[in-house]
CSV table of N, CA and C and ligand atoms in Angstrom, one decimal:
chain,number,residue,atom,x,y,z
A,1,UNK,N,15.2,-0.9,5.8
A,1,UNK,CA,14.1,-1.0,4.8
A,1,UNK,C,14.4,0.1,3.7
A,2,UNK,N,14.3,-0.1,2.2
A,2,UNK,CA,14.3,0.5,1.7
A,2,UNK,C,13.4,0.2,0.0
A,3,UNK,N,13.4,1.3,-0.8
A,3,UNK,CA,13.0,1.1,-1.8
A,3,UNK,C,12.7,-0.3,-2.7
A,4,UNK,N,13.5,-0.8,-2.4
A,4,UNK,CA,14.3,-2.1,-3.1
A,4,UNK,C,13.7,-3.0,-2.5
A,5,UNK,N,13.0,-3.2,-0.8
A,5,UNK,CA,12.4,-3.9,-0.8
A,5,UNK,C,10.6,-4.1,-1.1
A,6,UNK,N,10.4,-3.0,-1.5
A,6,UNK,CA,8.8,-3.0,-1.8
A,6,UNK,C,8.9,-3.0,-3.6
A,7,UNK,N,7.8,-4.1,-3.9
A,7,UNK,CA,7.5,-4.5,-5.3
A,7,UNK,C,6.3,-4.8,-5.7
A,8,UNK,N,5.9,-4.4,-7.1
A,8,UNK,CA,4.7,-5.2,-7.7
A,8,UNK,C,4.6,-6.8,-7.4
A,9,UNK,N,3.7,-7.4,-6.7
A,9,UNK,CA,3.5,-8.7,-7.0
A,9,UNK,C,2.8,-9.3,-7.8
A,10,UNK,N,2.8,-10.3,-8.4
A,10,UNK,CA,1.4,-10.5,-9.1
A,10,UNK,C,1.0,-11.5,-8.4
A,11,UNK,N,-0.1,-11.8,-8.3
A,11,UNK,CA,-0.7,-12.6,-8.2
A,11,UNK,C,-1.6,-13.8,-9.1
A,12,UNK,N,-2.6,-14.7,-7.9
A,12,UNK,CA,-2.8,-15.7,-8.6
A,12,UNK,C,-4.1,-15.4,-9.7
A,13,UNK,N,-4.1,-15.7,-11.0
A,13,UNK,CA,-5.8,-15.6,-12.1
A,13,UNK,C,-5.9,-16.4,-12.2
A,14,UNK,N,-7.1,-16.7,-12.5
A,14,UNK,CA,-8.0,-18.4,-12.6
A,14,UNK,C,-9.0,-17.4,-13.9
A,15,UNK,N,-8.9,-18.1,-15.0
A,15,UNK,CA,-9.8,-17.4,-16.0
A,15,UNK,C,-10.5,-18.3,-16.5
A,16,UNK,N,-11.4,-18.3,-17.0
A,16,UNK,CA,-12.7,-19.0,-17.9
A,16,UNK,C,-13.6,-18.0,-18.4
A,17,UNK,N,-14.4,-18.6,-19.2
A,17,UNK,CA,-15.8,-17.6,-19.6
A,17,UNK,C,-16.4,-17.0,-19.0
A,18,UNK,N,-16.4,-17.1,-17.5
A,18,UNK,CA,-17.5,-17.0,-16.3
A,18,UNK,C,-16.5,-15.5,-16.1
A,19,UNK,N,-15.5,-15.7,-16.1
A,19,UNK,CA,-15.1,-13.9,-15.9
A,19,UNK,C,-13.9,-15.0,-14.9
A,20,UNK,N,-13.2,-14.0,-14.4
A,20,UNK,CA,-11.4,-14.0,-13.7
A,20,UNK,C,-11.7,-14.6,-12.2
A,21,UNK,N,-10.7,-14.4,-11.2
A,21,UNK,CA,-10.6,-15.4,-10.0
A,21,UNK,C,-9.5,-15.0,-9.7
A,22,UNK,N,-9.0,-14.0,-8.5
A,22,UNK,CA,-8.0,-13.4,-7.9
A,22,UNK,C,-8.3,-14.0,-6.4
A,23,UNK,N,-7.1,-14.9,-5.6
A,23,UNK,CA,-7.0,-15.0,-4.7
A,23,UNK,C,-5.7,-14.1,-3.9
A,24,UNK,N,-5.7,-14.4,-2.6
A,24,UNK,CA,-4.6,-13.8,-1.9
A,24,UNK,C,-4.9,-14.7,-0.6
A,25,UNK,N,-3.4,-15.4,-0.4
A,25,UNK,CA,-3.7,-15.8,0.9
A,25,UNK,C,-2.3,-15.7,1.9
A,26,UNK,N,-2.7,-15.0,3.1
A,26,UNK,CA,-1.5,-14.8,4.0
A,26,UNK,C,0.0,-15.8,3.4
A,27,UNK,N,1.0,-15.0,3.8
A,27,UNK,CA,1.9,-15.6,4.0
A,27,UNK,C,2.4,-15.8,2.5
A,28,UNK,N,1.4,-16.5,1.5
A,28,UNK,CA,1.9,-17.5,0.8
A,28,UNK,C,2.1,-16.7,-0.7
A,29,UNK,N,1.0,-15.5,-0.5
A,29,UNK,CA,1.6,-14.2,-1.5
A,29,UNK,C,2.0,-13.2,-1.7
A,30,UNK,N,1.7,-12.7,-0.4
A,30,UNK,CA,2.0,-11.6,0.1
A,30,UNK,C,3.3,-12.2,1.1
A,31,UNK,N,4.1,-10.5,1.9
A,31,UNK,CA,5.4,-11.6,2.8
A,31,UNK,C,4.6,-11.2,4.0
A,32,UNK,N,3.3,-11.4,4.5
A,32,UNK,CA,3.0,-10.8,5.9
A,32,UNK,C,1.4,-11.5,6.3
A,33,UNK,N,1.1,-11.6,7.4
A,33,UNK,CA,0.3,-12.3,7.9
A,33,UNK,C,-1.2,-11.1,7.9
A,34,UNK,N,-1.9,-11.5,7.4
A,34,UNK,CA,-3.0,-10.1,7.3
A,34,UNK,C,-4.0,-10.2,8.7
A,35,UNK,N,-4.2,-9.0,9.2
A,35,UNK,CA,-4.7,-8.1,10.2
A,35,UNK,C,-6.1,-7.7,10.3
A,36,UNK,N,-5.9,-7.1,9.0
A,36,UNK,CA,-6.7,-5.8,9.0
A,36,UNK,C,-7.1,-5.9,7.1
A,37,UNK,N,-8.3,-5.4,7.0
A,37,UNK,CA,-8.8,-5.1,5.4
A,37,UNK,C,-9.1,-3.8,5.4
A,38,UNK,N,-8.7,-2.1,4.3
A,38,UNK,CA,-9.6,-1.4,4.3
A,38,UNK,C,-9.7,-0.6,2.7
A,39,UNK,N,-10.2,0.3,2.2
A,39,UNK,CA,-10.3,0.3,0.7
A,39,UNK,C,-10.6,2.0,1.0
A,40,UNK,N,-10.6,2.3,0.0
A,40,UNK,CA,-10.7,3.8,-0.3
A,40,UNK,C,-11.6,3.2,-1.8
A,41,UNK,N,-12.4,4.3,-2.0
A,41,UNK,CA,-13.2,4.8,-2.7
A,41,UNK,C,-14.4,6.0,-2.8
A,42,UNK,N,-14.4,6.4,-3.8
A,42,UNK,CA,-15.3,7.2,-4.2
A,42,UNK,C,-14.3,8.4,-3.7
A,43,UNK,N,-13.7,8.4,-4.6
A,43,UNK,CA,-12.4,9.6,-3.9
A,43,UNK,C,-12.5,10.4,-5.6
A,44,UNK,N,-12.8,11.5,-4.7
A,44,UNK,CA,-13.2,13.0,-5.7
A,44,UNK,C,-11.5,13.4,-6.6
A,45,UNK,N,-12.1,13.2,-7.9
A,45,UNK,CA,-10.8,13.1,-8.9
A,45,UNK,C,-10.0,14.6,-8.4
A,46,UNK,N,-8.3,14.4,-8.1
A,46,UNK,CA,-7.8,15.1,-7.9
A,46,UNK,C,-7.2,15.3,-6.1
A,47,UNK,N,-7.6,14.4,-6.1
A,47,UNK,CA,-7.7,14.1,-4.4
A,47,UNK,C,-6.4,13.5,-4.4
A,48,UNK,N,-5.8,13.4,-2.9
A,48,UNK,CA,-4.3,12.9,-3.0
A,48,UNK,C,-5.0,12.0,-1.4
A,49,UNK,N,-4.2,11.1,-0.7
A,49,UNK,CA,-4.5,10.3,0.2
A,49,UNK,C,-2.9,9.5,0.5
A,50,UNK,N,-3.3,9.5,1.6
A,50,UNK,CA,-2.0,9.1,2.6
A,50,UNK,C,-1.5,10.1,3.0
A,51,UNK,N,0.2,10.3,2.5
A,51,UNK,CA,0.9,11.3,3.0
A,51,UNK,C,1.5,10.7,4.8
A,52,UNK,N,1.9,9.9,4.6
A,52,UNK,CA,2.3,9.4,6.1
A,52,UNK,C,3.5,8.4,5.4
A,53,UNK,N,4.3,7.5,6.8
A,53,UNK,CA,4.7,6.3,6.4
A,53,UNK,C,4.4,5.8,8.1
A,54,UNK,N,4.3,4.6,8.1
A,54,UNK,CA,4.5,3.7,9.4
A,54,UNK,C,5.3,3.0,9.7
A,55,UNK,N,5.6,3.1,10.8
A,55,UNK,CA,6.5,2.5,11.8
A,55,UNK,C,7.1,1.0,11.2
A,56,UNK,N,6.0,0.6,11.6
A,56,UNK,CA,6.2,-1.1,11.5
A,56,UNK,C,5.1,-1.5,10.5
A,57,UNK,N,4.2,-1.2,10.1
A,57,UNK,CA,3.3,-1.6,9.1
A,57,UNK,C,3.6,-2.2,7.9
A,58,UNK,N,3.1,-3.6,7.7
A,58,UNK,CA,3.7,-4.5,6.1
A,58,UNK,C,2.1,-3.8,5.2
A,59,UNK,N,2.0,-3.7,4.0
A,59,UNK,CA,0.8,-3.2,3.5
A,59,UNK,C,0.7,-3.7,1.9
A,60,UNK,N,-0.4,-4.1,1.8
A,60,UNK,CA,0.1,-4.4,0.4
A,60,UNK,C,-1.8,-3.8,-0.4
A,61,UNK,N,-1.1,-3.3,-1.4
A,61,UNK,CA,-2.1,-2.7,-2.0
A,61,UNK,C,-2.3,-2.9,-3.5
A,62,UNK,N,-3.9,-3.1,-3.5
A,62,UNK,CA,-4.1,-3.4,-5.1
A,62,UNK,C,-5.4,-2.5,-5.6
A,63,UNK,N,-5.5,-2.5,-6.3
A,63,UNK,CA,-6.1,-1.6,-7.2
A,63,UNK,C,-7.5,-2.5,-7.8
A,64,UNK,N,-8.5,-2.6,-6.9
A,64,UNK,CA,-10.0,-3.8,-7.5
A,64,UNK,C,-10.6,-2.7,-8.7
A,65,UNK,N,-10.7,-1.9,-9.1
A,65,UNK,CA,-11.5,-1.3,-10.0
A,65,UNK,C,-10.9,0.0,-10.2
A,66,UNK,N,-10.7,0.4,-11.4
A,66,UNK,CA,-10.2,1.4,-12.1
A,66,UNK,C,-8.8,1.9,-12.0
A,67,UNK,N,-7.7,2.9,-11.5
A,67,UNK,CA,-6.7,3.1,-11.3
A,67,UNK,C,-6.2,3.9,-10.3
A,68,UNK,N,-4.7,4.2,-10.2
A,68,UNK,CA,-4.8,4.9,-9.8
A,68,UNK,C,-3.1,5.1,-9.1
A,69,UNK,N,-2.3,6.2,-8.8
A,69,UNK,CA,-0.4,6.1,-8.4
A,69,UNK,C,-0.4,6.0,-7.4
A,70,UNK,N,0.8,5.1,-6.5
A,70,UNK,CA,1.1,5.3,-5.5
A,70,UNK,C,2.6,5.9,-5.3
A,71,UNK,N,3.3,6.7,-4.5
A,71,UNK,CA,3.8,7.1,-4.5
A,71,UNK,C,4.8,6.6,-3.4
A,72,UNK,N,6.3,5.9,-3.4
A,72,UNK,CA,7.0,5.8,-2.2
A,72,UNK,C,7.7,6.5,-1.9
A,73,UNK,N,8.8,7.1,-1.0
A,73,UNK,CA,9.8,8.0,-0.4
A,73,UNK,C,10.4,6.9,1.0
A,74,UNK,N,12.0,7.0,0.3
A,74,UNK,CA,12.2,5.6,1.9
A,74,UNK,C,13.2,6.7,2.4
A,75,UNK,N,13.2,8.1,1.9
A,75,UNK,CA,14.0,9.1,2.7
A,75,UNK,C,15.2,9.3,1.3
A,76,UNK,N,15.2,8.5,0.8
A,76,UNK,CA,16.5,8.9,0.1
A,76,UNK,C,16.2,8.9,-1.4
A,77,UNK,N,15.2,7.8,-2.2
A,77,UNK,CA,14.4,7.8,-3.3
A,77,UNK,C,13.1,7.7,-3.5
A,78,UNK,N,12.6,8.3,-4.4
A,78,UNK,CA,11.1,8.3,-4.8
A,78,UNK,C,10.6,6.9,-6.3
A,79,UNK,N,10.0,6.6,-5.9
A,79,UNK,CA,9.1,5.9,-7.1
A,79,UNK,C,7.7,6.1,-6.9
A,80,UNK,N,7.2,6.2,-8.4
A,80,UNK,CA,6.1,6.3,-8.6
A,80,UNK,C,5.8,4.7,-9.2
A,81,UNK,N,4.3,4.2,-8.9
A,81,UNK,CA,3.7,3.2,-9.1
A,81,UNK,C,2.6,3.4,-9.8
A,82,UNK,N,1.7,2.8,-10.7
A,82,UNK,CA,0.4,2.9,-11.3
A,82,UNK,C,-0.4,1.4,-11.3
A,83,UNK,N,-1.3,1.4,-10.5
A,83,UNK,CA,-1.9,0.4,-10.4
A,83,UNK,C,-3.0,0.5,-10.7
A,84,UNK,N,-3.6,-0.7,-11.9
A,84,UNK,CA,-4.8,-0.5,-12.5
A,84,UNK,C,-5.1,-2.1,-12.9
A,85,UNK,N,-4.5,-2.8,-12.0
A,85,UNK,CA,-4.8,-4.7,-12.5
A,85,UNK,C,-5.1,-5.1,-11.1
A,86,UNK,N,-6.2,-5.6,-11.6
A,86,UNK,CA,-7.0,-6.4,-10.1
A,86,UNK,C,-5.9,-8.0,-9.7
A,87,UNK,N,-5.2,-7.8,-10.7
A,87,UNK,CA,-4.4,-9.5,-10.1
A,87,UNK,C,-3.2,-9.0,-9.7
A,88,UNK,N,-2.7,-8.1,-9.5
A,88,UNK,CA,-1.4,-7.2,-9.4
A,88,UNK,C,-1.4,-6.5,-7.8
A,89,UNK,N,-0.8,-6.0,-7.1
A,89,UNK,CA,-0.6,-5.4,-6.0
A,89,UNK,C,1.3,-4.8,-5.8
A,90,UNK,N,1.2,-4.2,-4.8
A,90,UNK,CA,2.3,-3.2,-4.5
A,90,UNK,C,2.6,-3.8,-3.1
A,91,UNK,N,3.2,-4.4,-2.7
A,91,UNK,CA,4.0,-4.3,-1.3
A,91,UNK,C,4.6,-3.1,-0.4
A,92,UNK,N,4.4,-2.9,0.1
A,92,UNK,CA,5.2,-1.3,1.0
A,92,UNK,C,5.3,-1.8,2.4
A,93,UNK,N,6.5,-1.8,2.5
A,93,UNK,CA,7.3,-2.6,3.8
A,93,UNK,C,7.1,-1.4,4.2
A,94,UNK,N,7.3,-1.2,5.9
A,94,UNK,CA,7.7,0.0,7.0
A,94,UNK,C,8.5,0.6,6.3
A,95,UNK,N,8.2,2.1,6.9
A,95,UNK,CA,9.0,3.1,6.8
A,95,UNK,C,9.4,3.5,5.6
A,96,UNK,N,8.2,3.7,4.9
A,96,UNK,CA,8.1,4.0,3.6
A,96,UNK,C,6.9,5.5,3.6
A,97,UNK,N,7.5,6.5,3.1
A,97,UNK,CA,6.6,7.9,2.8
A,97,UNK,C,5.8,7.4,2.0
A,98,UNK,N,4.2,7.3,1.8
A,98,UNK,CA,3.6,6.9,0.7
A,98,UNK,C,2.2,8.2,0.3
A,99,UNK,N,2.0,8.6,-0.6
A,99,UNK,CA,1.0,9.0,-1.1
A,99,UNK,C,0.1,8.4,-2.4
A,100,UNK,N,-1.2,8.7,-2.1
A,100,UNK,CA,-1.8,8.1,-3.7
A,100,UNK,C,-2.5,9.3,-3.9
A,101,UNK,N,-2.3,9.7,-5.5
A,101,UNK,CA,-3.5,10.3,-6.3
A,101,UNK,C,-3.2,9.9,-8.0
A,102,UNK,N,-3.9,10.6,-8.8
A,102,UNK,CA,-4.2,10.5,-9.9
A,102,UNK,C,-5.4,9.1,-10.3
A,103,UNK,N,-6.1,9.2,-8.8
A,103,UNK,CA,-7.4,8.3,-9.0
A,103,UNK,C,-8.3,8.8,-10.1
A,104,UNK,N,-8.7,7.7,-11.1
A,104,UNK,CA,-9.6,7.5,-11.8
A,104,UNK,C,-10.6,7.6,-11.5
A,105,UNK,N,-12.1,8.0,-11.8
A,105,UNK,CA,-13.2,8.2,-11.4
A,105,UNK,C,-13.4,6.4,-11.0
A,106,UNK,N,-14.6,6.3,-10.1
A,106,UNK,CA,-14.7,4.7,-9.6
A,106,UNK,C,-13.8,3.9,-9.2
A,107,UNK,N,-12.5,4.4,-9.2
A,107,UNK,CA,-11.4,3.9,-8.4
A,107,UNK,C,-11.8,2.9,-6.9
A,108,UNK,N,-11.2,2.0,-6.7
A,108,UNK,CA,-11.3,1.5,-5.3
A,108,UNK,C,-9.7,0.8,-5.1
A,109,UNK,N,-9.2,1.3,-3.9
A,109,UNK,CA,-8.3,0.8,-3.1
A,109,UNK,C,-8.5,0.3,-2.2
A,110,UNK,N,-7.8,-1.4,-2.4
A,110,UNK,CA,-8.0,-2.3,-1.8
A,110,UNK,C,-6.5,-1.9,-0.5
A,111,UNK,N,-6.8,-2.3,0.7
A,111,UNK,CA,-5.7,-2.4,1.7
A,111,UNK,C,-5.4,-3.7,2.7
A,112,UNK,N,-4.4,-4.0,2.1
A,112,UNK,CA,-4.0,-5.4,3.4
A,112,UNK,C,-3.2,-5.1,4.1
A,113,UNK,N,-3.2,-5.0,5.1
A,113,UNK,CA,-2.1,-4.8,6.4
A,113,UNK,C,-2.0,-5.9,8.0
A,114,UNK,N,-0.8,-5.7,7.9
A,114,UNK,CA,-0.1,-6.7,8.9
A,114,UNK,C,-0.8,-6.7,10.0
A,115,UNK,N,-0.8,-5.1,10.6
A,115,UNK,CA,-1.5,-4.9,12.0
A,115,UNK,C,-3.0,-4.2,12.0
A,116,UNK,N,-3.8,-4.3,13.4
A,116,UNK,CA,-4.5,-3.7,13.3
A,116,UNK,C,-4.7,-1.9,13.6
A,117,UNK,N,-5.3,-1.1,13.2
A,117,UNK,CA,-5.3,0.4,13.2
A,117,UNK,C,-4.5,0.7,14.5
A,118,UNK,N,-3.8,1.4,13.9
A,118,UNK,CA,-2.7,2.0,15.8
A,118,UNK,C,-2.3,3.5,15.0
A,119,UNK,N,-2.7,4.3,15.9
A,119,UNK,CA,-2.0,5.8,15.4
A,119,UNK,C,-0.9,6.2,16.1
A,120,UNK,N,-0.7,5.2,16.9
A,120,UNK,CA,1.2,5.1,17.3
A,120,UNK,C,2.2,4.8,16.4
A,121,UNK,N,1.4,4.2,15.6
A,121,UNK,CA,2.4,3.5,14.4
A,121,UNK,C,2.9,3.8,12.9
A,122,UNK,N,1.9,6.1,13.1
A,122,UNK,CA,2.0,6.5,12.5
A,122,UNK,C,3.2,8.0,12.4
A,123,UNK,N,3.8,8.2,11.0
A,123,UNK,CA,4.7,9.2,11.0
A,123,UNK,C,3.4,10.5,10.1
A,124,UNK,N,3.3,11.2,10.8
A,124,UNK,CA,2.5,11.8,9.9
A,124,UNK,C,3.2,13.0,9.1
A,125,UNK,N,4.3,13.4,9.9
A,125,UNK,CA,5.2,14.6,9.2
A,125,UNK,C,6.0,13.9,8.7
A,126,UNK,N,6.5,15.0,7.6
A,126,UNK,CA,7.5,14.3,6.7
A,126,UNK,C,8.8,14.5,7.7
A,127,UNK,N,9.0,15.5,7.8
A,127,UNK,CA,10.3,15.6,8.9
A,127,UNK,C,10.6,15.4,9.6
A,128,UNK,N,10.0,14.5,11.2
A,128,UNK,CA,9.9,13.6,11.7
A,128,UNK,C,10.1,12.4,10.9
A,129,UNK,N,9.3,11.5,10.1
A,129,UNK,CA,9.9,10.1,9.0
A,129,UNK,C,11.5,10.7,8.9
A,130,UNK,N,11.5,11.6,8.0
A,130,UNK,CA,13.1,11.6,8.1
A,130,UNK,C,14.4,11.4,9.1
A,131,UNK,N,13.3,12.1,10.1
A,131,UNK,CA,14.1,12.1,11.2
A,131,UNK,C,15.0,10.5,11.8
A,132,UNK,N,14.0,9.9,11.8
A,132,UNK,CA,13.5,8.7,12.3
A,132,UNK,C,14.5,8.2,11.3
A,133,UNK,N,14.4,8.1,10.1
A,133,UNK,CA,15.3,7.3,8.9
A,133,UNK,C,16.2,7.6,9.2
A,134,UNK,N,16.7,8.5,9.5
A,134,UNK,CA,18.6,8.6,9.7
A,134,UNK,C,18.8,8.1,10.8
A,135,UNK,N,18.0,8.2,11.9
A,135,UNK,CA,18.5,7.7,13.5
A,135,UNK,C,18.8,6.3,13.2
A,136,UNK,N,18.4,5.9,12.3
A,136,UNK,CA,18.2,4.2,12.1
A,136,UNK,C,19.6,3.7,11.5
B,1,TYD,P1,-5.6,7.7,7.2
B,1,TYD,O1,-4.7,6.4,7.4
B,1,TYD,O2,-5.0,9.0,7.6
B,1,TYD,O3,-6.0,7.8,5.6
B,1,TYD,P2,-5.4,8.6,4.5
B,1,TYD,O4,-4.0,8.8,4.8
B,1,TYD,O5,-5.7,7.9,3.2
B,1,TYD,O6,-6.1,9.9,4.5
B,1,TYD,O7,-7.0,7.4,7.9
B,1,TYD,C1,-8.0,8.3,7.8
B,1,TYD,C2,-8.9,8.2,9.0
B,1,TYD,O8,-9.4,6.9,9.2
B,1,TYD,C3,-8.1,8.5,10.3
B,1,TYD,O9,-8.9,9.2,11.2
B,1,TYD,C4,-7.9,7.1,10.9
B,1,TYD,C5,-9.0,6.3,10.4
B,1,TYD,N1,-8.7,4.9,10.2
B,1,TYD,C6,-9.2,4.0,11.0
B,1,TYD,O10,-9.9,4.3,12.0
B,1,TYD,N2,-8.9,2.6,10.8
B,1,TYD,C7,-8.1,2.3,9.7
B,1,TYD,O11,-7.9,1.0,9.5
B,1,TYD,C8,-7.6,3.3,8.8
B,1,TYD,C9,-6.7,2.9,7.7
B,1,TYD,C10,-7.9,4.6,9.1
């Protein structure tokens, strides 16, 4: 796993006068069967969140209101992401370093993930993830 495989998706818009229409359905837009839903918000500007990577976790993250960076590390390169489109999301396969900040005030992060919560499944030091990356 690496850099190369996590990407902006877009997704599907349905627009009219009534306002927009974002769906998402396993499998067929995302590459992973969904588990689990969770969202971050109301995160005090300047706040950073994550700082881990997982094991086996597929995750795909979108940005429902306002903005905000996500940050990857697959041990060997960094990218920075900025997501601020509710029809848009970020895929982050396993074993990916990830941080977010430069949240916008009213920010909300949306979270889809493959599995459900396991703190086995987490790297929380960076040097450990590393570790783990090279053994691989
Ligand atoms: P964590 O994943 O560490 O969030 P962040 O990296 O953004 O700070 O989770 C924070 C806390 O919430 C931690 O105690 C675990 C708990 N948690 C759950 O119980 N279920 C979940 O689905 C998630 C994502 C976190």
């Amino acid at each position: 796993m690496s850099l190369d495989d996590c990407r902006i998706l877009d997704l599907p818009k349905i627009s009219d006068s009534r306002g927009n229409l974002t769906f998402i359905e396993s499998v067929r837009h995302i590459p992973f069967d969904i588990k689990r839903v969770y969202y971050l918000y109301d995160v005090p500007g300047g706040s950073e969140r994550g700082a881990h990577a997982h094991k086996n976790l597929h995750q795909f993250i979108v940005s429902m209101s306002g903005s905000f960076d996500v940050v990857l590390d697959d041990g060997n390169r960094q990218q920075r992401y900025h997501l601020n489109r509710s029809y848009q999301g970020l895929y982050v396969c396993p074993m990916m370093w990830r941080y977010l900040d430069n949240f916008s005030s009213g920010a909300v992060c949306m979270v889809l993930a493959s599995e459900y919560y396991d703190e086995n499944d987490y790297h929380r030091g960076y040097d450990e993830f590393i570790a783990d990356v090279k053994r691989a």
